[in-house]
Amino acid sequence: MSGGEAAEAFVLEAADLLDQVERALLDLGRDLNDRAAIDEVFRGLHTIKGSGAMFGFAALAGFTHHCETAFDRVRKGKAPASVALVHAVLSACDHMRALVAHRDQPQTTEQSASGQALLAALDTAMAGSPDAAPAVVETAPTAPADDGTPTGWAIRFRLPPGAMANGTNPLALLQELRELGPCTVRLDRSELPPLDRFVPTECYLGWDVELAAAVSREQVEDVFLFILDTMELTLTPLGATAAAACPPSAEVSAPAAAPVAEEASAKPVVRTQESVRVQAERLDELMNRVGELVIAQSRLAQLAARGDHAEAVMLRAVSEDIDRLSSELRDTTMALRMMPMGNLFGRYRRLVFDLAQETGKAIALVTEGEATEVDKTVIDRLADPLVHLIRNSCDHGLETAAERVAAGKSATGQITVSAAQSGGEVIVTVADDGRGIDRAAVRAKAVAQGLIAEDAALDDGEVLQLIFHPGFSTAAQVTRLSGRGVGMDVVKKTVEGLRGTIRIESERGQGTRMKLHLPLTLAIVECMLVRVGAGRYAIPLSAVEECLQLPAHEAAGAGGRNFLDVRGELVPFLRMAEIFHSDRPAELHQKVVIVGSGQLRVGLVVDQIIGNAQTVIKPLSRFHAGVGAFSGATILGDGTVALILDVAQLLAAAPQPTRPPHDRALGEAA
Amino acid sequence: MSAPVQLTRVLSFDLGGEMFAIPADTVREILEVPPVTRVPGAPDFSNGLINVRGAVLPLADLRVPFAMAPRAHDEDTRVIVIEEQIGEQAESIGIVADRVTDVYEMDREAIDEAPPLGMRWRPEFIIGIGRKADRFVILPDMPRIFREYLDS
């Protein structure tokens, strides 16, 4: 790895570490005695400093050193954690991000001044809490209530495979253990592979150490602080299980298993899942290749279906195998692109923390469904719209504490961000328990902006819908948080760009709920293939509601009325052959595919329904970006290209009958 | 009208009775005409899509900017896949040729500017006119032509 690449890798690593530190700081802000959080902050800062210095981020290393020192004192109980300290280090994290981003530029005076100011704030935070009050932090670690202080420890440890490459030195670890007290060290070579499978850079050794010193569990664990998450470590108090603690070094795992499990449940060590960083483009490339494979496979299946001679039968068997493999491969590849929503939600804790500071409101963020997995692209593109929705909720939705108490609510406002999977879609909700949307204010604003006539008759859903109008902003004054008038319309566009929809539910005094309905993945879409004239087109199956035969009296066409009666409901229909200027005469028995989204429905008259297909969406080139109602193209089994219909655009183009009266208090944007 | 660009090695092809040449380094491949999917509502210049080994590419017809009569494809018809930088992005596009003739070194000294008069074509679509064996060779300004149809 060249220096440049290593530095690039560090930039990514630092971003992760800073996220981790930030999370831990926010945890610590909630519970100042959270020992695990203190350790995590310290570990993160220490690594940033160390790696930063190694990869030439001198300013970063220098700055981080001060924060690390502060947390080292907290960790050792020499100073208590305080809210002021959490604030100071959170701000310092932002400065560190800037230092990482601007490594190549010399620090501006402004930057170094802000750095100095942050360090001064840090010093104040540390000084404000005299060393005389360490009791808060001290109690938990030094007096482990469960096992008392044992006379010694049987320590078994095994380093993670890559430990040596990462610069962990087992000798140094053993030396640190020796500093705690007299040690008997036994080497466990049981996992040493035969020479032909030996990888020189891996660490195959394990160690059994008997430490004869009355130290706490934390003191021992501190020795392994930086690798605790990935290593195997078993601590057994000496005396209790002295016999089991030193099994013969040849056979290891089985006899020691029981005490290990007990220890783990007594104090669970969170192990990070092993992961590999892959560039997103490579995943896209892989997805493309797999898409091609799926297409090639369907061609193979078509060929194999012909003929009855022995070879053809064998070919069919092979084709079926490949079919299974390629669809499994596709599922696996899709799974690679899936990321838990928690990745996204984590960022909003800091946002809400800052917003609470700025607005002076007490705000609690509740997140649900972090484990829900969504395509990476969806997550990336959703990040900013969700920021906007959360800001809106904090800024406009939630009342001040005094207003809330007066209204009989709890003083702390709650923002709930949740994700849940439902069939082929993911529903992401941003909800607040604030004042709800003031319809009268929305109306008045829209009239003032000239969006609607003063006497326009709008139902509740339509009033809420106005919020998505470009340039609409309900904020009476433009605040720093929200309300620059670019917002909800951008949110709506982004969601629609992801082939999703957004709904608003809002009740006066009770709060507002924004529900984003999004597809699970963007790469593959289930489609219905239809034929119009000579062309074949794909309609996303999620939009298809039903298929009917076009009644003979409608087929004649040319009537002024293009509405169908579907079980008593008027549904407008579009003759696709006319829209696509097909020069072939229409089929005798035309079909109608009814597509819809929410309350909008439209029938598409086609010549033939071919069947369903899984399609890999290919974007259209810039030559065709704005042409017709197409959202993309796909390659069919026979290798030809078919266009994918953009249902939202077709719906917008079709004349709609008057709304049915049972319209609920729902805004629908699709 | 732009000055002659670094044009040395060119691919020449026939279209509508004229000989054209484009820089060989923009050519990705030459194909027999694959099945073409018509894009309803697209301008005549690029109203088709083709599948080139898993990629969906637009198919452009130079007959449109050069105001030539349409002609059915025959066994000599080829699709030349070229990659051009258009604005910020590189774009792969197939163009139809009646017949691909040659790849050769063109003498840059022998390229004349397109005359402002005496031509039925729009001069801004042409970088210059070269000569090959007593025939004129038109050097089309592909990025300029593509931009024309992207803007509209």
PDB file of C-alpha atoms in Angstrom, chain A residues 66 72 112 143 164 193 268-269 315 318 335 342 394 423 455 472 482 489 492 502 556 574 612 638:
ATOM      1  CA  HIS A  66      -5.250  17.032  24.397  1.00  0.00           C
ATOM      2  CA  ASP A  72      -7.300   9.367  30.194  1.00  0.00           C
ATOM      3  CA  SER A 112      -5.929  27.131  14.572  1.00  0.00           C
ATOM      4  CA  ALA A 143     -15.069  -2.457  43.799  1.00  0.00           C
ATOM      5  CA  MET A 164       0.584  -8.574  14.341  1.00  0.00           C
ATOM      6  CA  PRO A 193      -0.629 -25.215  11.660  1.00  0.00           C
ATOM      7  CA  PRO A 268     -20.622  -9.692  27.722  1.00  0.00           C
ATOM      8  CA  VAL A 269     -17.799  -8.588  25.503  1.00  0.00           C
ATOM      9  CA  LEU A 315     -28.666 -29.222 -21.465  1.00  0.00           C
ATOM     10  CA  VAL A 318     -27.448 -27.877 -16.681  1.00  0.00           C
ATOM     11  CA  ALA A 335     -27.583  -8.651   0.110  1.00  0.00           C
ATOM     12  CA  GLY A 342     -29.098   2.078  12.012  1.00  0.00           C
ATOM     13  CA  CYS A 394     -37.599  20.027  15.956  1.00  0.00           C
ATOM     14  CA  GLY A 423     -43.402  -6.637   1.767  1.00  0.00           C
ATOM     15  CA  ASP A 455     -61.639  30.525  -2.169  1.00  0.00           C
ATOM     16  CA  PHE A 472     -43.467  26.871   0.120  1.00  0.00           C
ATOM     17  CA  SER A 482     -34.941  25.207   8.454  1.00  0.00           C
ATOM     18  CA  ASP A 489     -40.275  19.856  -2.383  1.00  0.00           C
ATOM     19  CA  LYS A 492     -40.480  14.846  -2.173  1.00  0.00           C
ATOM     20  CA  ILE A 502     -44.325  10.268   0.975  1.00  0.00           C
ATOM     21  CA  ALA A 556     -63.655   0.802 -31.170  1.00  0.00           C
ATOM     22  CA  LEU A 574     -54.698   5.691 -22.041  1.00  0.00           C
ATOM     23  CA  ASN A 612     -43.758 -11.280 -15.532  1.00  0.00           C
ATOM     24  CA  ASP A 638     -33.655 -12.664 -25.981  1.00  0.00           C
TER      25      ASP A 638
END
